[in-house]
XYZ file of C-alpha atoms in Angstrom:
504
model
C 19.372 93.498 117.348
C 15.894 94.314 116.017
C 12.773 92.954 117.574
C 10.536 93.271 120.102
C 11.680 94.398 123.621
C 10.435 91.212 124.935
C 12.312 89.264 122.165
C 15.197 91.565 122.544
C 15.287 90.068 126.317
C 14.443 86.573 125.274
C 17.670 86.462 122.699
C 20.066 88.039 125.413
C 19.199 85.164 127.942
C 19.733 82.391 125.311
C 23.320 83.509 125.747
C 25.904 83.085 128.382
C 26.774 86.567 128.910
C 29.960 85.480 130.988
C 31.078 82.715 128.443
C 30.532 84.795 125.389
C 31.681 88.245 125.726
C 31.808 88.955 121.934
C 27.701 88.478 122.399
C 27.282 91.050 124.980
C 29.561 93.509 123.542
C 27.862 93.783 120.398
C 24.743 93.883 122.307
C 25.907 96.433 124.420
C 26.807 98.378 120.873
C 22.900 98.469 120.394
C 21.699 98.764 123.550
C 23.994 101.461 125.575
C 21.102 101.713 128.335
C 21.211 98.327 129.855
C 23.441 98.671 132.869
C 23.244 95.006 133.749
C 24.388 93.778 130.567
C 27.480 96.643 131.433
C 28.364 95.436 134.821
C 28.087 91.919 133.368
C 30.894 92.852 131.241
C 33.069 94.609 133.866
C 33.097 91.436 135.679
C 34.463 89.388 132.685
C 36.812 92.320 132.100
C 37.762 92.297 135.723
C 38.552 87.964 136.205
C 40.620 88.534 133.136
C 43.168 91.116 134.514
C 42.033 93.988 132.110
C 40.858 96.437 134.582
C 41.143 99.322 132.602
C 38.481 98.476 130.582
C 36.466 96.744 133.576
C 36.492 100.462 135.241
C 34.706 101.781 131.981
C 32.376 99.036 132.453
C 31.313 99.294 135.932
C 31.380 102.985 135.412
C 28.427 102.501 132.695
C 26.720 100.203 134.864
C 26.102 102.760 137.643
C 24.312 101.762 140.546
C 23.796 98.100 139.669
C 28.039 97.822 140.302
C 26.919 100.009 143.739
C 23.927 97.924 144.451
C 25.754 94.194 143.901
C 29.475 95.438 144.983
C 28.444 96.989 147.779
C 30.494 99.983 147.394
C 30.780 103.279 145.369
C 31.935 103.820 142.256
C 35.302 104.942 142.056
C 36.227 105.052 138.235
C 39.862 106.413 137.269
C 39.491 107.300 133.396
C 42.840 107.840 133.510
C 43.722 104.034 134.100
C 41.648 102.627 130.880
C 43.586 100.772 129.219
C 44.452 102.663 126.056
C 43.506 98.903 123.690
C 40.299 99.330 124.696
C 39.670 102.161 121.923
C 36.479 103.618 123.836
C 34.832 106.003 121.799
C 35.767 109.464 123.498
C 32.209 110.569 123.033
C 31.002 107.958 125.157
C 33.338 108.381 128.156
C 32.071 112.128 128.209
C 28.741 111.203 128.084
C 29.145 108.578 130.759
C 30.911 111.040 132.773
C 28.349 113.209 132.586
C 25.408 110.154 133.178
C 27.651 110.306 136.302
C 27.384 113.492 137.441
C 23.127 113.290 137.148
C 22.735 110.153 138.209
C 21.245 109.624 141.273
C 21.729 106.921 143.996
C 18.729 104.486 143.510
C 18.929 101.565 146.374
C 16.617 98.779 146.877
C 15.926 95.349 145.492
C 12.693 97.104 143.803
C 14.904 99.569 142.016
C 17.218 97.026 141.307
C 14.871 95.210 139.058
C 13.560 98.443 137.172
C 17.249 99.252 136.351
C 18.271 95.728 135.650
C 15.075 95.252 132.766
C 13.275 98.154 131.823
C 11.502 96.078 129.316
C 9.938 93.537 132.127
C 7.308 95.553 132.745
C 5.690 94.628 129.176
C 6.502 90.662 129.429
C 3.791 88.485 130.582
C 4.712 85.608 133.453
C 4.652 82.493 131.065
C 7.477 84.419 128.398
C 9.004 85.849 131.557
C 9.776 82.109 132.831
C 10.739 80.595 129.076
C 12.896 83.385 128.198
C 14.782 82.878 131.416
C 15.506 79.324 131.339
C 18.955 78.303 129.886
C 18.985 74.574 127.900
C 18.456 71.934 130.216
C 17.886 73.853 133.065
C 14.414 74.190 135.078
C 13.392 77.228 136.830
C 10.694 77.356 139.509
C 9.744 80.180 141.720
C 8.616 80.225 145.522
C 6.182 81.764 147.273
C 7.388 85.005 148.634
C 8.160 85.998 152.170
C 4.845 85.427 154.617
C 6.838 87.717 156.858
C 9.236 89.674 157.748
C 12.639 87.623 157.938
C 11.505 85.128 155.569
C 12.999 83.802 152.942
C 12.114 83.318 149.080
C 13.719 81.202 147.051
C 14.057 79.904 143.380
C 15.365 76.618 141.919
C 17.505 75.662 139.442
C 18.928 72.455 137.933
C 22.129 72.240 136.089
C 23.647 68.882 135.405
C 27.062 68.213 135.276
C 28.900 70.235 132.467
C 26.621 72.833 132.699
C 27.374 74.937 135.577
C 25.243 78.007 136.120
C 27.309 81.407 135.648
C 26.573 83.583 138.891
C 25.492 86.515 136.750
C 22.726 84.779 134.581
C 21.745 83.160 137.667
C 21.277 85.831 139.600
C 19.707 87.611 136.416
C 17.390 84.818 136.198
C 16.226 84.898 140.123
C 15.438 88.438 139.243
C 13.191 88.688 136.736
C 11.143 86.573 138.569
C 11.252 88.653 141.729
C 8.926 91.150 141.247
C 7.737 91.980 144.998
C 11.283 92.465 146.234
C 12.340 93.408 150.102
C 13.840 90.660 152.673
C 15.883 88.446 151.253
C 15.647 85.958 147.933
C 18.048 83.262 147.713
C 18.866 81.111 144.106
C 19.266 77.652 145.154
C 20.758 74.439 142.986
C 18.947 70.930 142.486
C 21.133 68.247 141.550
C 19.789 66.686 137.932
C 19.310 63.677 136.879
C 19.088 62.151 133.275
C 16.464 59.163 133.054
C 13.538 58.450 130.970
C 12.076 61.505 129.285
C 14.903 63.903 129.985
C 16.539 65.552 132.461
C 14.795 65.103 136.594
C 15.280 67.630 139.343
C 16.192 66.050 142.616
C 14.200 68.219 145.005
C 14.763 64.742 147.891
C 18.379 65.496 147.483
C 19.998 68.293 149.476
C 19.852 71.966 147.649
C 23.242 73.906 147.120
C 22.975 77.248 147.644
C 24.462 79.789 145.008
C 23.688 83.153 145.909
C 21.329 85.666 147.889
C 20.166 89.025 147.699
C 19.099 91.255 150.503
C 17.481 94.537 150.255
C 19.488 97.248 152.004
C 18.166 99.572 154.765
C 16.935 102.781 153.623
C 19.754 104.695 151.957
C 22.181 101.944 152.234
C 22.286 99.552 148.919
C 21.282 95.914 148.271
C 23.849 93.303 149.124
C 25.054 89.804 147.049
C 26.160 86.829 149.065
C 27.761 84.031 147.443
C 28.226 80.657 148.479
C 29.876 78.193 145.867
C 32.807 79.115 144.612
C 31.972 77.643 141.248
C 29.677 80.196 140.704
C 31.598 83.192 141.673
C 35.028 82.204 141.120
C 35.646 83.945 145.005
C 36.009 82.706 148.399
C 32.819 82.043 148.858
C 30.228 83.138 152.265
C 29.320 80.795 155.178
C 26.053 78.820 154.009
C 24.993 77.976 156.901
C 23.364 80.934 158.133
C 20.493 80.059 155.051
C 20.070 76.192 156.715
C 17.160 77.580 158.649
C 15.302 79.861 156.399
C 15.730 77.666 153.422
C 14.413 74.304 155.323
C 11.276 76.364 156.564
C 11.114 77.246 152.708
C 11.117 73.880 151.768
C 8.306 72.141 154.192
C 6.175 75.072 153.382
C 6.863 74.255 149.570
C 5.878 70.351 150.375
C 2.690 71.132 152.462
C 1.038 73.644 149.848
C 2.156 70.630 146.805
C 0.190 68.238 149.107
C -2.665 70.574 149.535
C -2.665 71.063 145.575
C -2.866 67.367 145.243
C -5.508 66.366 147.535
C -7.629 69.819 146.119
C -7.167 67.825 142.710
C -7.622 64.496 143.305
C -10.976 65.810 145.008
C -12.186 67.571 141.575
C -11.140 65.035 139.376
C -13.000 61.777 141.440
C -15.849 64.300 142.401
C -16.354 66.355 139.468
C -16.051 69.159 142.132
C -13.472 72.028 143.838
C -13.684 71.197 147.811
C -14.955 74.591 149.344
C -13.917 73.979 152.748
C -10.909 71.675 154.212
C -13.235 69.680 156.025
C -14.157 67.953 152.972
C -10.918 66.723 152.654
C -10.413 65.461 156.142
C -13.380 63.487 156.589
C -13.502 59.677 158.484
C -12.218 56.130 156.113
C -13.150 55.419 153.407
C -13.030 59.114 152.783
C -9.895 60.394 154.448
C -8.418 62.720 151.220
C -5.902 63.775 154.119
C -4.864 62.438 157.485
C -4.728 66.576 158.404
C -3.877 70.034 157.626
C -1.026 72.138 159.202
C -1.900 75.466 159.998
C 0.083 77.176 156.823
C -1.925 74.527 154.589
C -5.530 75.653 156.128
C -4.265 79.059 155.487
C -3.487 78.656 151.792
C -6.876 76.934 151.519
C -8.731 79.763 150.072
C -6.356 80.780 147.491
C -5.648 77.164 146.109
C -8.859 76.569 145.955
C -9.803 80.133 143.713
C -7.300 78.624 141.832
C -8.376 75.081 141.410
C -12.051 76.946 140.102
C -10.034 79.028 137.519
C -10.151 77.525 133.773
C -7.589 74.913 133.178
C -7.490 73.883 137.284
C -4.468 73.980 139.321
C -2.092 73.336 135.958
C -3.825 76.181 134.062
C -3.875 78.516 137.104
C -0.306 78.021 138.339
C 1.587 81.522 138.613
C -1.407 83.399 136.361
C -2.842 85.098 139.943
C -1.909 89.079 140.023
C -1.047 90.305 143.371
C -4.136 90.444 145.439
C -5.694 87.786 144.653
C -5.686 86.312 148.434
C -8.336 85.778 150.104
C -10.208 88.697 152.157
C -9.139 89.096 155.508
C -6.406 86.523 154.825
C -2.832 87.128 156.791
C 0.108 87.962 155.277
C 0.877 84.107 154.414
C -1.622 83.869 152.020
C -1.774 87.341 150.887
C 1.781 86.784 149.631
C 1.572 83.401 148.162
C -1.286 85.109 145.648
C 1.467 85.853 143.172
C 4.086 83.540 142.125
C 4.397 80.281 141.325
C 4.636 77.293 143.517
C 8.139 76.015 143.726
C 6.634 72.259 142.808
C 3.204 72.859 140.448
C 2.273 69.542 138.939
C -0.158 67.498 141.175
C 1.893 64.339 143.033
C 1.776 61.151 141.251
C 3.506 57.291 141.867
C 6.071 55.873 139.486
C 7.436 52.274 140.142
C 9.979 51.168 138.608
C 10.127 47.150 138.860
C 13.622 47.111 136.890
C 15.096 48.911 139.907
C 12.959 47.913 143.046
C 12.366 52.223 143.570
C 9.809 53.920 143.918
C 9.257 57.931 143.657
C 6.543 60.382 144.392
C 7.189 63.226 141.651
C 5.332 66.174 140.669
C 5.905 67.125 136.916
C 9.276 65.806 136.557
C 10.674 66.689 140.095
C 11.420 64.195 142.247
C 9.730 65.028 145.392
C 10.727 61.331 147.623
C 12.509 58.084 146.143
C 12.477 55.129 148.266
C 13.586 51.479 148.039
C 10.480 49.090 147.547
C 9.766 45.065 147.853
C 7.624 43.842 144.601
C 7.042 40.517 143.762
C 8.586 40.068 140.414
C 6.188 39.047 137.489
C 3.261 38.822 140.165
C 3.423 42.729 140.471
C 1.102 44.149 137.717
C 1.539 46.781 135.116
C 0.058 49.826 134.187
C -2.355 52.652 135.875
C -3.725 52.760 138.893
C -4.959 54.860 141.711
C -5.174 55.192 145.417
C -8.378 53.977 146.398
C -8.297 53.041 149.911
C -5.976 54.228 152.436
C -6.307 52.977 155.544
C -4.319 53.195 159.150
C -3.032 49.847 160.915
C -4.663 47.648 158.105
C -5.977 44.312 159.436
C -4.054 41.115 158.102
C -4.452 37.083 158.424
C -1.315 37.848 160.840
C -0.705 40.628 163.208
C 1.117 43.202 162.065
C 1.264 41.976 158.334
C 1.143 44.939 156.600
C 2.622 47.007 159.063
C 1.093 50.494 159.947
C -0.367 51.915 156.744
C -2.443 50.826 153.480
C -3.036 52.197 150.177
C -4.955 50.238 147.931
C -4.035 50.476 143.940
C -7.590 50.616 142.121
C -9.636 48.237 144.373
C -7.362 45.428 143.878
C -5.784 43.311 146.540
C -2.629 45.153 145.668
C -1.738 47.793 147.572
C 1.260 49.904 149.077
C 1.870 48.772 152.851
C 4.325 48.744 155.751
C 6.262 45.553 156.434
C 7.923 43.884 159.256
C 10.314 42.105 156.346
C 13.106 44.478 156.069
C 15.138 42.202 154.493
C 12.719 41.651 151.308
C 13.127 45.574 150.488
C 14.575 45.679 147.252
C 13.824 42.645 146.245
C 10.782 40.526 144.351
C 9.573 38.298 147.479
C 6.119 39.717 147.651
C 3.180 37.807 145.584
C 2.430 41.452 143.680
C 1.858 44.002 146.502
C 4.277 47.067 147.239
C 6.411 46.476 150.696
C 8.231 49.784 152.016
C 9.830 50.048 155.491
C 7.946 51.739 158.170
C 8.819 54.955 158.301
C 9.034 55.244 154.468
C 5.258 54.040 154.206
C 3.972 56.355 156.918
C 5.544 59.331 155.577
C 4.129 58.491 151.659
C 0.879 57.921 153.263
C 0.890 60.975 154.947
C 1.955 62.659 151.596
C -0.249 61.677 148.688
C -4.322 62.177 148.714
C -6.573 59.429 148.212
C -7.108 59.444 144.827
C -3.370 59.573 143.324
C -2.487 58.303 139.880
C 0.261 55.723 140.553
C 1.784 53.974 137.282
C 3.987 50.892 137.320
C 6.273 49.722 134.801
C 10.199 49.147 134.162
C 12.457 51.809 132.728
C 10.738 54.786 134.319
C 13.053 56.393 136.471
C 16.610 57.579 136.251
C 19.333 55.046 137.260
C 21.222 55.291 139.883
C 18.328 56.586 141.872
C 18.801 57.057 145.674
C 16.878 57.600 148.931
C 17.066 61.371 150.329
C 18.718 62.188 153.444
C 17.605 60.405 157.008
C 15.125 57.994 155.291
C 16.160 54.386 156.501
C 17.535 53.111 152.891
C 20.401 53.898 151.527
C 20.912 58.373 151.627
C 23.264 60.733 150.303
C 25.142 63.142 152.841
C 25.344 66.459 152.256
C 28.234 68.183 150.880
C 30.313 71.264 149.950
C 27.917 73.541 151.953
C 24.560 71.967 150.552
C 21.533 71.751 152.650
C 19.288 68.520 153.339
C 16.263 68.195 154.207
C 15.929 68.395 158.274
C 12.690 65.890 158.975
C 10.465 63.592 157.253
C 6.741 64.531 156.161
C 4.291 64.775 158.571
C 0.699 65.801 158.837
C -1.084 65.777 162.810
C -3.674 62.804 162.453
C -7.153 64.613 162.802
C -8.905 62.273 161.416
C -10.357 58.531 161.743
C -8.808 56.636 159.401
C -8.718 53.005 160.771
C -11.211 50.066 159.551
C -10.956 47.490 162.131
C -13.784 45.452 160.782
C -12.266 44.184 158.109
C -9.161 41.623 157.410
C -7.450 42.760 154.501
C -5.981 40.000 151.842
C -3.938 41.996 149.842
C -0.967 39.814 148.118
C 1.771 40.146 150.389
């Protein structure tokens, strides 16, 4: 295969390594060095009985097999099955790779075995040349400690089940700092209006992990749907903990990105301190920060000041780029991506009473709404008033929390009316149930674009886990989220002089 290295790389991952051998032998024919693309082989040989020619295989593949298997290499030459017509040159040269090689352990090495052509890729052909059709790919900040975990995303819809290998291939070529332990989690995905929608609100299956060894010892693979491995696979449980903390620290820095912004974009300005987000009504950006969001601060904001914003800046930061005397947190969220990059926007859909708060095309929360038919307008809006235990004609009308769409008297609010949820009883406004509303108001900035129209979002659309509305339980080892949003209330956000008419 002629090319570039970089295109070389890009044309292997188009293919499914697993699903068409006759594509990685031939590319094995061209490219005798790549170990991965050996022991990728030796595992198709190996679930199809021929283990002759699997033992070649793994022997090629050297200490990836001893890195992933967990074991030494043990290869009988003697047992290759004589179909196999191996070249006898190369089994002497392979034996003799064997006698040099040396034991190299460690995610780190891992990597520079698995791709010695990474080096040269830059991140944005790095991420495209890893994503399979239909599939989305995002990576997560990296461990802000010792023990902590990192994880990456991926959607596959029904029909297209991700291959353990090229997953775990994907994870890493994206895992450049290495150490502790990554894990390659699955979003369900859902077709709808413009394509295919990650359900980040639904519960996450997770696929595989990698941990890097103790010194001397090598790198281990854990599996956990047998799917993906075709193997009994491991207890997921023991990720429930590490991959929830993952996720609430992926939802606080995506509100942090949002309110940073939603700031620039209605002020023609970066905020340079959080304070200036978490000032008294009318200009409450945020209700408050959590410690790991005043921590990431400094770096989200270098990179709302870069060309292009937050969108242009996402995963372009080299290692380093933390702030000075920042702690490890921040130091090693300076890399990669964010797991969700687009700033938080509204869609309502009025043809299915639901709304979601998405970023890009990730749903981030989908909840059941009250509209009021006809009397609910269309089109663009934005939060322009948000406002804590909103003043009606009655007490309690608009139950806890506010938002107000574009200086309108329609707005987003709390309602004692359970019963209208779902349905159009309002005369325009948005009714969610209380703890849906306070959680969405605690999510999305003042300032967020909100759109409302009919046919935007995928059918069949449910609530996540432990909302009020109707949920989906997890399943088959998948992991839900553990507790709604919440920011601590630091600041004043009520406006008791006023009785709000908004069309209920």
């Amino acid at each position: 295969m002629k090319g570039k290295p970089d295109e070389k790389l890009a044309e292997f991952l188009r293919h499914n390594p697993i699903d068409d051998r006759s594509y990685l032998k031939d590319y094995i024919r061209e490219h005798r060095d790549q170990r991965m693309a050996w022991y990728l082989l030796g595992r198709e040989y190996s679930s199809r009985g021929e283990h002759g020619k699997a033992a070649y295989c793994f022997g090629q593949s050297g200490e990836i097999f001893e890195a992933f298997e967990k074991k030494k290499i043990a290869v009988d030459w003697s047992a290759l099955d004589p179909a196999a017509s191996w070249p006898p040159q190369l089994i002497a040269a392979a034996k003799r790779r064997r006698r040099h090689r040396m034991a190299r352990t460690g995610l780190i090495l891992l990597l520079l075995a698995l791709w010695p052509t990474i080096a040269g890729l830059d991140p944005d052909r790095r991420a495209a040349s890893s994503l399979p059709a239909g599939a989305a790919l995002a990576a997560a900040e990296p461990a802000a400690g010792e023990g902590t975990l990192r994880a990456y995303l991926a959607a596959a819809g029904e029909g297209n089940p991700l291959e353990s290998a090229g997953a775990l291939e994907r994870m890493l070529l994206r895992d450049r700092k290495g150490g502790g332990e990554a894990a390659l989690l699955s979003a369900k995905s859902l077709e709808g209006p413009g394509g295919r929608w990650l359900a980040w609100h639904l519960p996450l299956q997770p696929l595989l992990s990698v941990r890097s060894g103790e010194p001397g010892q090598p790198a281990g693979i854990s599996y956990y749907d047998a799917a993906t491995c075709a193997c009994k696979p491991d207890d997921p449980a023991r990720l429930a903990g590490p991959v929830d903390a993952w996720r609430q620290r992926q939802e606080q820095l995506l509100v942090l990105r949002s309110a940073v912004e939603a700031y620039r974009e209605t002020r023609g300005k970066v905020p340079q301190s959080p304070e200036e987000l978490l000032r008294p009504y009318p200009d409450n950006v945020l209700s408050g920060m959590t410690p790991y969001m005043r921590e990431m601060f400094p770096h989200v904001r270098k990179q709302a000041e870069a060309p292009g914003g937050l969108r242009g800046a996402a995963g372009s930061s080299a290692p380093g780029d933390a702030p000075a005397g920042g702690s490890g947190a921040a130091a090693a969220a300076s890399s990669p991506d964010p797991a969700l990059q687009e700033p938080m926007r509204i869609i309502i859909d009025k043809s299915t009473h639901r709304m979601a708060l998405v970023s890009g095309e990730t749903i981030v929360r989908s909840y059941k709404v009250g509209l009021g038919g006809i009397r609910t307008p269309e089109g663009e809006f934005a939060i322009s008033e948000k406002v804590r235990d909103p003043k009606g004609k009655s007490q309690g009308e608009f139950g806890t929390r506010g938002m107000v769409l574009s200086g309108t008297n329609y707005a987003i609010h709390g309602t004692g009316r359970l019963a209208s949820i779902g349905k159009d009883q309002s005369l325009g406004c948005v009714r969610m149930g209380q703890a849906e509303v306070e959680e969405l108001f605690d999510m999305v900035p003042l300032g967020t674009k909100v759109t409302i129209g009919s046919g935007l979002l995928p059918k069949g659309l449910t609530n996540g886990p432990g909302s009020s509305g109707p949920g989906n339980n997890s399943a088959g080892g998948s992991i839900p989220p553990q507790a709604p949003f919440k920011l601590p209330a630091e600041v004043q956000e009520k406006n008791p002089g006023k009785i709000y008419r908004w069309l209920n």
